Short mmCIF file of C-alpha atoms and ligand atoms in Angstrom, two decimals:
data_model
loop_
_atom_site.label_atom_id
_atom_site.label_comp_id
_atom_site.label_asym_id
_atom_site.label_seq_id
_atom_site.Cartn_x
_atom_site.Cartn_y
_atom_site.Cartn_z
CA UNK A 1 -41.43 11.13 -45.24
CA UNK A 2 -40.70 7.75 -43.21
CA UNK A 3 -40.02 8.70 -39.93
CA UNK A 4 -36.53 7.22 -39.21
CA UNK A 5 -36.99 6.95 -35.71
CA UNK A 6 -39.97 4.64 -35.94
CA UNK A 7 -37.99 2.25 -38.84
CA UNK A 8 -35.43 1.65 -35.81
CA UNK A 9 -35.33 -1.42 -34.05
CA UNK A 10 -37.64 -1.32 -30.84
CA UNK A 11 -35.01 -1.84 -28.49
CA UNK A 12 -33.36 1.83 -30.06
CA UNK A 13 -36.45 3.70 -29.93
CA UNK A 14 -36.31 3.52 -26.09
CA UNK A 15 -33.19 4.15 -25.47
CA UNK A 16 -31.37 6.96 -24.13
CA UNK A 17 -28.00 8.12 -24.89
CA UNK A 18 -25.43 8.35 -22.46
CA UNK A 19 -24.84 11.69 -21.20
CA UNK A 20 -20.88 11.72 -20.83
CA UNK A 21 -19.38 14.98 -18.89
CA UNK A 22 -18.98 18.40 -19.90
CA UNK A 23 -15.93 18.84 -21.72
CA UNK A 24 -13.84 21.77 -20.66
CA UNK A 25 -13.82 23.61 -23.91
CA UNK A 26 -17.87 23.30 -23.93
CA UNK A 27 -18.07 25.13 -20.64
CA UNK A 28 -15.22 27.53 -21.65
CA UNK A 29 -17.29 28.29 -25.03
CA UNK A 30 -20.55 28.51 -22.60
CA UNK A 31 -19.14 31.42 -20.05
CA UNK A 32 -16.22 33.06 -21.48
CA UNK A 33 -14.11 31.72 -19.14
CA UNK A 34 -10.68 29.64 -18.77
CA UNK A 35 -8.80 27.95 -16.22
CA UNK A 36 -11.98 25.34 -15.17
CA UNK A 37 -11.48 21.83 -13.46
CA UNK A 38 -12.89 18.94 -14.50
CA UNK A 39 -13.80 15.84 -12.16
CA UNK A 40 -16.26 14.96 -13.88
CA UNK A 41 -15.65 11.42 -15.72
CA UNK A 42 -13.21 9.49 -13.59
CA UNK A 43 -10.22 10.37 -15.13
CA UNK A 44 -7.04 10.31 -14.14
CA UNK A 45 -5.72 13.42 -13.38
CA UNK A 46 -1.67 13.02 -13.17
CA UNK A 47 -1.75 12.03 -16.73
CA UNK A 48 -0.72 9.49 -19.01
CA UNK A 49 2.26 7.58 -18.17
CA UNK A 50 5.43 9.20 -20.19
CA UNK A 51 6.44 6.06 -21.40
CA UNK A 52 2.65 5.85 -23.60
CA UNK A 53 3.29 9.34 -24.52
CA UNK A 54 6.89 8.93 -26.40
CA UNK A 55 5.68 5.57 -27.87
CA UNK A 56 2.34 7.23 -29.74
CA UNK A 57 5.06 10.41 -30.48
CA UNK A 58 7.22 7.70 -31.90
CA UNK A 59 4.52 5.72 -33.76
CA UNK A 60 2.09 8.39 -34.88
CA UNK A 61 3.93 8.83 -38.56
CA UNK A 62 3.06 5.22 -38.80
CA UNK A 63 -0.73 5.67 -38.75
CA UNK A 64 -1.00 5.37 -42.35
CA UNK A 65 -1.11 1.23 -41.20
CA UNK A 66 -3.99 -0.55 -39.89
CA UNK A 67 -3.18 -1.98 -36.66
CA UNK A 68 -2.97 -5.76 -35.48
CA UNK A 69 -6.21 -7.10 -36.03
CA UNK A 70 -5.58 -9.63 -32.90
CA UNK A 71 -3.21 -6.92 -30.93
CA UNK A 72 -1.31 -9.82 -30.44
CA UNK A 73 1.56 -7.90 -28.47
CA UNK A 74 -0.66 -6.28 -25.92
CA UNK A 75 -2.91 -9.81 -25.77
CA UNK A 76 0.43 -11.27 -24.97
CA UNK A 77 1.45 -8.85 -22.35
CA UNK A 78 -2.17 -8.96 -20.85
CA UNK A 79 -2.10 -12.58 -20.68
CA UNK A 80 1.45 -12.72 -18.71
CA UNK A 81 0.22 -9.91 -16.25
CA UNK A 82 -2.49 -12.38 -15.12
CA UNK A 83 -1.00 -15.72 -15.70
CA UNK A 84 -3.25 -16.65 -18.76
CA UNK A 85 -2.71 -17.02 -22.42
CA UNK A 86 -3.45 -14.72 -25.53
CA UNK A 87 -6.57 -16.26 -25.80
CA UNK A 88 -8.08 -15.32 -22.93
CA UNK A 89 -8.04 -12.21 -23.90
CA UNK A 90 -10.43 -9.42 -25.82
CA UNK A 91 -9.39 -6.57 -26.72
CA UNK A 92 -11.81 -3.72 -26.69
CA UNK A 93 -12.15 -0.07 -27.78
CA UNK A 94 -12.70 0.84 -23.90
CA UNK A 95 -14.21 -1.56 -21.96
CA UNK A 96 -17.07 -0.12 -22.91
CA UNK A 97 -16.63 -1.81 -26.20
CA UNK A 98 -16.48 -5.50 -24.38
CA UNK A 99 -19.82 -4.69 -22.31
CA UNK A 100 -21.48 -4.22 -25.86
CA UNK A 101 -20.17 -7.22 -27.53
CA UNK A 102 -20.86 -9.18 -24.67
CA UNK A 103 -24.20 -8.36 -24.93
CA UNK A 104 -24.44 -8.29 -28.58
CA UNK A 105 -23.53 -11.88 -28.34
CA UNK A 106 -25.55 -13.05 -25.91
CA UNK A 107 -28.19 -11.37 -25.59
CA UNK A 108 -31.76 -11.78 -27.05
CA UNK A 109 -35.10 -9.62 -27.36
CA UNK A 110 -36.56 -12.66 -25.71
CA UNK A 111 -34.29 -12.47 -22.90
CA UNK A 112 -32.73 -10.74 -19.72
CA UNK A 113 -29.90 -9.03 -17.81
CA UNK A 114 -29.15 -8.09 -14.39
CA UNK A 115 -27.44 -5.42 -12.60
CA UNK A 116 -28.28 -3.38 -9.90
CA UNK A 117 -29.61 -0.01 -9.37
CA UNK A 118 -27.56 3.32 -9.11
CA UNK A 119 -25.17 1.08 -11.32
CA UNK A 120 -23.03 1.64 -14.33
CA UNK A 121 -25.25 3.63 -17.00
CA UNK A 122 -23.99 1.86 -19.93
CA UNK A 123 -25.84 -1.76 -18.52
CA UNK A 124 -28.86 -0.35 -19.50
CA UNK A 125 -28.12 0.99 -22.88
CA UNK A 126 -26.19 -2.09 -23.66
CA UNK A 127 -29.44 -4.36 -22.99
CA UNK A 128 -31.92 -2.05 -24.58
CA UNK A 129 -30.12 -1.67 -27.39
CA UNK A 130 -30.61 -5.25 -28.43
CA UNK A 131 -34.16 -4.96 -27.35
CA UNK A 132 -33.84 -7.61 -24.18
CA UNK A 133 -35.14 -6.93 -21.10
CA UNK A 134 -33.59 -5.80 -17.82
CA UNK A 135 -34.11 -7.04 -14.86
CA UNK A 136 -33.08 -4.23 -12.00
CA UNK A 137 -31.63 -5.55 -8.56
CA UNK A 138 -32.47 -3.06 -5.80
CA UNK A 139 -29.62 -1.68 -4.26
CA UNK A 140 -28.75 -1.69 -0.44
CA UNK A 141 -30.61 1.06 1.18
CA UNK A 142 -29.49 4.38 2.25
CA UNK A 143 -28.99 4.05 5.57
CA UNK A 144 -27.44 0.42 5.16
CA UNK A 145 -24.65 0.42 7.95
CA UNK A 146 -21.24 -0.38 5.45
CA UNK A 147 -22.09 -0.41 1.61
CA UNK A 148 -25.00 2.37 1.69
CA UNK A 149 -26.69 2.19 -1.90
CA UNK A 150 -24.05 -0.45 -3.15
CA UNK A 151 -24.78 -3.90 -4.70
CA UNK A 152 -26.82 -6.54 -2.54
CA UNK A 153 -25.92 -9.27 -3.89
CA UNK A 154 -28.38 -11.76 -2.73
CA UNK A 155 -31.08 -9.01 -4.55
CA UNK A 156 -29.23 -9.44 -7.43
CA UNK A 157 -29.01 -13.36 -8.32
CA UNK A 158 -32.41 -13.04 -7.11
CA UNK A 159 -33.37 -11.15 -10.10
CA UNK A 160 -31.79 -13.98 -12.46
CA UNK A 161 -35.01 -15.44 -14.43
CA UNK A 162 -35.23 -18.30 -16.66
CA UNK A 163 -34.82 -15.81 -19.49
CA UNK A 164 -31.01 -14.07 -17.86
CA UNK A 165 -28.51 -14.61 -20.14
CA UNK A 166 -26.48 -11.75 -18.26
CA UNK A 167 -25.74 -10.32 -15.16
CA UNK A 168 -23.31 -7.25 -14.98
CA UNK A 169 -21.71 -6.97 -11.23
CA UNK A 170 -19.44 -3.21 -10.99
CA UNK A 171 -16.41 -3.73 -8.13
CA UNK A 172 -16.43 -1.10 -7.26
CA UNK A 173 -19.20 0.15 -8.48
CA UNK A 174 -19.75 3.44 -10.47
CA UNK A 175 -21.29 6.21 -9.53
CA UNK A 176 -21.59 4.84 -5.95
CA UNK A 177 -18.17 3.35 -5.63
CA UNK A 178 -19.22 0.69 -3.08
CA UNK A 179 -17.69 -2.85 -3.42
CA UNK A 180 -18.64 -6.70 -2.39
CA UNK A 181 -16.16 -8.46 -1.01
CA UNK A 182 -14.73 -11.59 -2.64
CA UNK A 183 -15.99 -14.21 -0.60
CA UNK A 184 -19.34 -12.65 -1.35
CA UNK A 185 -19.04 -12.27 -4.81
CA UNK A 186 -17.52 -16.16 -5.16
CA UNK A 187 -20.77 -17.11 -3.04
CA UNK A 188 -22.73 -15.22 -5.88
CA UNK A 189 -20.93 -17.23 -8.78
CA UNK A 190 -21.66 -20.07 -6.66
CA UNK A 191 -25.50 -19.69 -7.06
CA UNK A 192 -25.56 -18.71 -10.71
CA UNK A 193 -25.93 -20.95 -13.27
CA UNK A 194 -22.97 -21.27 -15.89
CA UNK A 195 -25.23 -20.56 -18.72
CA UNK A 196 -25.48 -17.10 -17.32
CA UNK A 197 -22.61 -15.45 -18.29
CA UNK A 198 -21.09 -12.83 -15.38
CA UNK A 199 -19.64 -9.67 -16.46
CA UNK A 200 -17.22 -8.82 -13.78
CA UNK A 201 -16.52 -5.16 -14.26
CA UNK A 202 -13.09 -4.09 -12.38
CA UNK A 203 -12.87 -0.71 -14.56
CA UNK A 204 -10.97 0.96 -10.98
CA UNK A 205 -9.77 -2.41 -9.69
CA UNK A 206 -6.08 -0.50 -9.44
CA UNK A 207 -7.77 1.86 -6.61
CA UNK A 208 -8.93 -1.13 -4.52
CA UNK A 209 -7.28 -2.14 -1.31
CA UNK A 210 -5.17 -5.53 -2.33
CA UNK A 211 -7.17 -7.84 -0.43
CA UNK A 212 -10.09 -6.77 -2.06
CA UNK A 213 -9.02 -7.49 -5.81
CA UNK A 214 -10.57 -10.77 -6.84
CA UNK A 215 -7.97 -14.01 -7.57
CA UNK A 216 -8.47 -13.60 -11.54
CA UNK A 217 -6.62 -16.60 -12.86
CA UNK A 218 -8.34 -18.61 -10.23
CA UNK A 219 -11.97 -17.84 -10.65
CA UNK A 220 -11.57 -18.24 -14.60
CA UNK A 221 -10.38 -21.27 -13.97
CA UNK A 222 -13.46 -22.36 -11.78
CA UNK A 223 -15.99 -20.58 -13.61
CA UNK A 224 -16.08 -20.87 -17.12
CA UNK A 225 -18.90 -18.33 -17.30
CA UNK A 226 -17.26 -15.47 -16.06
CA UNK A 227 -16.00 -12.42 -18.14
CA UNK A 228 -14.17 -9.91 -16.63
CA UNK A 229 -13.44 -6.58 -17.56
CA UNK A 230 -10.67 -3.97 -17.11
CA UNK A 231 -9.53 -0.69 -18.70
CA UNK A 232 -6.67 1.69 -19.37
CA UNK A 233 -9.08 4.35 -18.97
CA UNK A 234 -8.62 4.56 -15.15
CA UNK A 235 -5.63 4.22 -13.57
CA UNK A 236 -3.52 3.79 -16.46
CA UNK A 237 -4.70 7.17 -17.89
CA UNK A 238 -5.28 6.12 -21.51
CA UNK A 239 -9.01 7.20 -21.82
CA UNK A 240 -8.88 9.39 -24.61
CA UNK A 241 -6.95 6.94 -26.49
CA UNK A 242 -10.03 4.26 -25.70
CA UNK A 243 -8.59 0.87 -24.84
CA UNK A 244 -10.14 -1.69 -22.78
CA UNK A 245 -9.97 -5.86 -22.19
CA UNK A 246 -12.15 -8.76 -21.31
CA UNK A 247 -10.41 -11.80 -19.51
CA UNK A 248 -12.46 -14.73 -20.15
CA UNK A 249 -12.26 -18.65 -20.94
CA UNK A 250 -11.15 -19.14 -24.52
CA UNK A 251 -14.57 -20.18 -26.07
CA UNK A 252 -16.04 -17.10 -24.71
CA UNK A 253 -13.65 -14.81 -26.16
CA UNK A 254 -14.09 -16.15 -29.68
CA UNK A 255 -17.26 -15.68 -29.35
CA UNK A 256 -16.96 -11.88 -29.26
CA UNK A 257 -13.76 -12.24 -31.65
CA UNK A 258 -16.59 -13.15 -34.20
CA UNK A 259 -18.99 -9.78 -33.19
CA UNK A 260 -16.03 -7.55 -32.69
CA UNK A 261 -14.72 -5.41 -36.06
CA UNK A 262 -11.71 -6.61 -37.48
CA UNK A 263 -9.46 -3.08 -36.03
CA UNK A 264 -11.74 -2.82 -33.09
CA UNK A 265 -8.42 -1.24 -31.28
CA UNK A 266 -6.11 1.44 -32.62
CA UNK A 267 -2.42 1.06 -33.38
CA UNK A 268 -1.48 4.11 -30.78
CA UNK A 269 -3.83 2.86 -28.27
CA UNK A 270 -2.12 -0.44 -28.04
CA UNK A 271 1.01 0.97 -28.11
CA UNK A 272 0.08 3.10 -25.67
CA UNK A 273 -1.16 -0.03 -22.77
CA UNK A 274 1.47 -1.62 -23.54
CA UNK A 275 4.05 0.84 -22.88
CA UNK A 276 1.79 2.08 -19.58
CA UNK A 277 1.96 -1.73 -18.23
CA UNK A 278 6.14 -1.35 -18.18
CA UNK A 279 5.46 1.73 -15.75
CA UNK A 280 4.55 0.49 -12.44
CA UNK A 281 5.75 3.76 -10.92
CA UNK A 282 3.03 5.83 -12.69
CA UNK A 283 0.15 3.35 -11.66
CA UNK A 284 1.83 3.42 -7.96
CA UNK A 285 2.04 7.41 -8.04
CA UNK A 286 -1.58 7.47 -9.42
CA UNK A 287 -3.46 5.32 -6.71
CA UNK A 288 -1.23 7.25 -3.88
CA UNK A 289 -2.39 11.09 -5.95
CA UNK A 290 -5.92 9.39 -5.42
CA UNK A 291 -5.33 8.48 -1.52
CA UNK A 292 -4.75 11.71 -0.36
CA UNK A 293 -7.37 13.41 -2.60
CA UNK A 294 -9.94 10.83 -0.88
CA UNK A 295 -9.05 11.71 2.56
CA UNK A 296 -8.71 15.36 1.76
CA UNK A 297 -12.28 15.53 0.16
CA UNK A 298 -13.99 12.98 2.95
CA UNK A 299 -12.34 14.95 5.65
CA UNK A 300 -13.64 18.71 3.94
CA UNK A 301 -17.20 16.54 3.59
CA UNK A 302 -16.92 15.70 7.14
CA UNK A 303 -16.12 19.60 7.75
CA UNK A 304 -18.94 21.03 6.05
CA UNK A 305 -21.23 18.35 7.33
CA UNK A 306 -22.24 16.30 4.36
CA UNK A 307 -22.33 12.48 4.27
CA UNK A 308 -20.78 10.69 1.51
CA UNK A 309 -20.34 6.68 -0.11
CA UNK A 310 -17.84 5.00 1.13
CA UNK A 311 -15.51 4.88 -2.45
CA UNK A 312 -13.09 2.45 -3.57
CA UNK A 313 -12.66 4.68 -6.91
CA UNK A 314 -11.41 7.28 -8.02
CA UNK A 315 -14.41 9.47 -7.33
CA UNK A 316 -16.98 9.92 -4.11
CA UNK A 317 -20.50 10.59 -4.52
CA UNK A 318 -21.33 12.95 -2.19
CA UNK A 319 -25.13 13.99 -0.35
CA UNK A 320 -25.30 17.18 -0.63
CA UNK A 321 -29.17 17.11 0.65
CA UNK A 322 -30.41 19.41 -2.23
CA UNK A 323 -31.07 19.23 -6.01
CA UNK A 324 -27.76 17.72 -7.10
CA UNK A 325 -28.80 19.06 -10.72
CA UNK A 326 -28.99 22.93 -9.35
CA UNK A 327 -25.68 22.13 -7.45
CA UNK A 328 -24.37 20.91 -10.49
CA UNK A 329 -25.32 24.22 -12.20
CA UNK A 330 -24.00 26.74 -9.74
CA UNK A 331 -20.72 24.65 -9.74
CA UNK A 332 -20.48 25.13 -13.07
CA UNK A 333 -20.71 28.72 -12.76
CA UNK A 334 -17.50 28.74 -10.73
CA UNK A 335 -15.31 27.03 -13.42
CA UNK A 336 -16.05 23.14 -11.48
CA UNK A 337 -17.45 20.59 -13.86
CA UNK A 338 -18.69 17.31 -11.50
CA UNK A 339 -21.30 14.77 -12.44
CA UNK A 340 -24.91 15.22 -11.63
CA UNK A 341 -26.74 11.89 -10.68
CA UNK A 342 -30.26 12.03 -11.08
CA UNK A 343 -29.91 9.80 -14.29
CA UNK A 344 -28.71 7.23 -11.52
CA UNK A 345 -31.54 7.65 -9.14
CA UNK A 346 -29.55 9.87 -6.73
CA UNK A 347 -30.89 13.07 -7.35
CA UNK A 348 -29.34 14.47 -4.06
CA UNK A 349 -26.18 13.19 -5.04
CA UNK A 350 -22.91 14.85 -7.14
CA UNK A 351 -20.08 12.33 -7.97
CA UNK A 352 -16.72 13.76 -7.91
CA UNK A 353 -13.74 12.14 -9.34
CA UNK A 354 -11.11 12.64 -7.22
CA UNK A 355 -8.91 15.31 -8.97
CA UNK A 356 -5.00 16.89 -8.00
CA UNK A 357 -4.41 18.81 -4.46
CA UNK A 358 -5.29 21.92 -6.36
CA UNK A 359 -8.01 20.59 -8.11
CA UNK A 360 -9.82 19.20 -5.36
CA UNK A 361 -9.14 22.52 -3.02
CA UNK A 362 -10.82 24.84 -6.10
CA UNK A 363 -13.61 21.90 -5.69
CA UNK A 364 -13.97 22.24 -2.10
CA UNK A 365 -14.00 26.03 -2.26
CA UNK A 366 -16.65 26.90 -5.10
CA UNK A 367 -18.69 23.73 -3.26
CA UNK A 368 -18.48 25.97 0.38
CA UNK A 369 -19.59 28.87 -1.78
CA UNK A 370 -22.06 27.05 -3.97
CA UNK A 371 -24.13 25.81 -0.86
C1 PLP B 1 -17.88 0.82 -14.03
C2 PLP B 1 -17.33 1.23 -15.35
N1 PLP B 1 -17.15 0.30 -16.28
C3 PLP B 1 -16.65 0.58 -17.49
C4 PLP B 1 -16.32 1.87 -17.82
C5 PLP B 1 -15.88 2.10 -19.23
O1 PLP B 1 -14.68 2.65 -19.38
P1 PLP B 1 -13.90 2.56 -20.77
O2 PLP B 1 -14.89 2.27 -21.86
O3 PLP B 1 -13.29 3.90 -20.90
O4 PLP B 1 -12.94 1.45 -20.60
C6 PLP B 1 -16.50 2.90 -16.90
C7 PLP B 1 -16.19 4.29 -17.27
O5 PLP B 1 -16.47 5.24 -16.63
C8 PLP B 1 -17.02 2.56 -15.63
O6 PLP B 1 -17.24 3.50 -14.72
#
């Protein structure tokens, strides 16, 4: 028999899958138990708005119909949030779906990407699975005095080669959740070449301090090769629904019209955004839920003595100075399902997404215990 795995291309026999987080009902299954927390994929735990929830209620006997092809309504709505038109926009099944059609697009076997290490997981499987090369930026070190293990972003046009087609920047960045500032991401754009396209990825934008979100409208307008990327997965609490966007200049986004399939979103899902964009109150209540979780968990960090990443996420990444993995395992045990890292080069590292008061307190108490 042909061995299947050998008549795939040579970019998919390398890759490996992402490992997403361990559903509830998995671990439930696992122990025989009920009642566990998980913080384990950056989720937002208040819940989707109302508003999305009576719209899909309202809409769901209508799923006989395929949706808007262009999801002109939400496009729309996108477009006025930012200042743009309809055709800036891409609609994507998660943003995850833009990061792949991005690269689908643009990206050769012959050529190469950038992003940095202890970055988003999905760069790499993205590049590799159209066989191109990538092209790692070493992070900041450890001990680095504001942004330990975050982006350096002189490392990281650095690593731009003849061949770079792409370079993925996270702000903030996942699992670390360290951020560049915007003067020093402008003075990256400023040194790339616009036949490199940049793939701005502001997945937890919503969770950043204002002064830190970027001036959208106005770097689109100024840079022609930039792409950036947001989701309702975050903040907006859609991520089961899987709905994402690119912003970009209107060549670029019918280019990936073109690579895209023809319902690449779902009727409910964009529904769903756009009835989540009319409730500010939710997004407002969400990113103030996910203040006082930080400075609950930093300050129980500080109390038990381990050091953390400074976050601008939903989620810290904690040192917790032994196998995360075994951590990981022994959390499990007491009903808390967090994120290993090793897979991100942090192997002394657990990410936790920031969860409810209770949540994070049932966290904090199987972590004392788990040490
Ligand atoms: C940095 C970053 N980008 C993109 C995504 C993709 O999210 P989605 O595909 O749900 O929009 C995530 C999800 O965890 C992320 O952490």
């Amino acid at each position: 028999m042909a061995s299947y795995l050998e008549l795939a291309t040579a970019g998919v026999q390398k890759l490996t899958p992402y490992q997403p987080g361990k559903p509830v009902e998995e671990l439930e299954r696992e122990l025989g138990i009920s009642n566990s927390v998980k913080l384990a994929s950056n989720e937002n735990p208040l819940g989707p708005s109302p508003k999305a929830v009576e719209v899909i209620r309202r809409l769901a006997a209508g799923i006989n119909f395929y949706p808007d092809g262009g999801g002109y309504a939400l496009s729309q709505r996108i477009a006025d949030e930012h200042g743009l038109k309809a055709g800036n926009i891409t609609l994507g099944n998660g943003s995850n779906d833009i990061l792949e059609l991005v690269t689908r697009a643009y990206l050769t076997p012959q050529q190469s990407a950038v992003f940095s290490e202890h970055s988003f997981a999905v760069y790499p499987i993205v590049v590799q699975a159209v066989g191109a090369r990538a092209n790692v930026a070493k992070a900041l070190p450890e001990n680095h005095d504001t942004m330990p293990l975050g982006h350096d972003a002189q490392a990281m046009v650095d690593s731009i080669d003849a061949d770079t087609r792409i370079i993925f920047i996270a702000n903030p960045n996942n699992p670390t959740g360290t951020w560049l500032e915007p003067d020093v991401l402008e003075d990256m754009f400023r040194q790339i070449h616009d036949d490199v396209i940049i793939v701005l990825d502001l997945a937890y934008t919503e969770y950043m301090s204002r002064e830190l979100r970027p001036p959208i409208k106005a770097w689109l307008e100024k840079y022609p090769n930039l792409v950036i990327t947001q989701t309702f997965s975050k903040v907006y609490a859609l991520a089961g629904l899987r709905i994402g966007y690119a912003l970009s200049n209107p060549e670029i986004a019918g280019v990936l019209n073109r690579v895209r399939q023809p319902f690449n979103t779902n009727l409910l899902a964009q529904a769903a955004a756009l009835a989540s964009l009319d409730d500010r109150d939710h997004v407002l209540e969400s990113v103030a839920l996910n203040e006082q979780g930080k400075a609950f968990l930093q300050e129980s960090f500080d109390l038990i003595g381990l050091q953390y990443l400074p976050s601008m996420g939903n989620f810290i990444a904690v040192n917790v100075k032994q196998d995360g993995l075994a951590l990981y395992q022994k959390l499990l045990l007491e009903g808390v399902i967090v994120r290993p890292v090793a897979n991100y080069a942090m192997p002394e590292y657990l990410r936790v997404t920031i969860g409810t008061a209770d949540q994070n307190v049932r966290f904090v108490d199987a972590l004392k215990k788990s040490l």
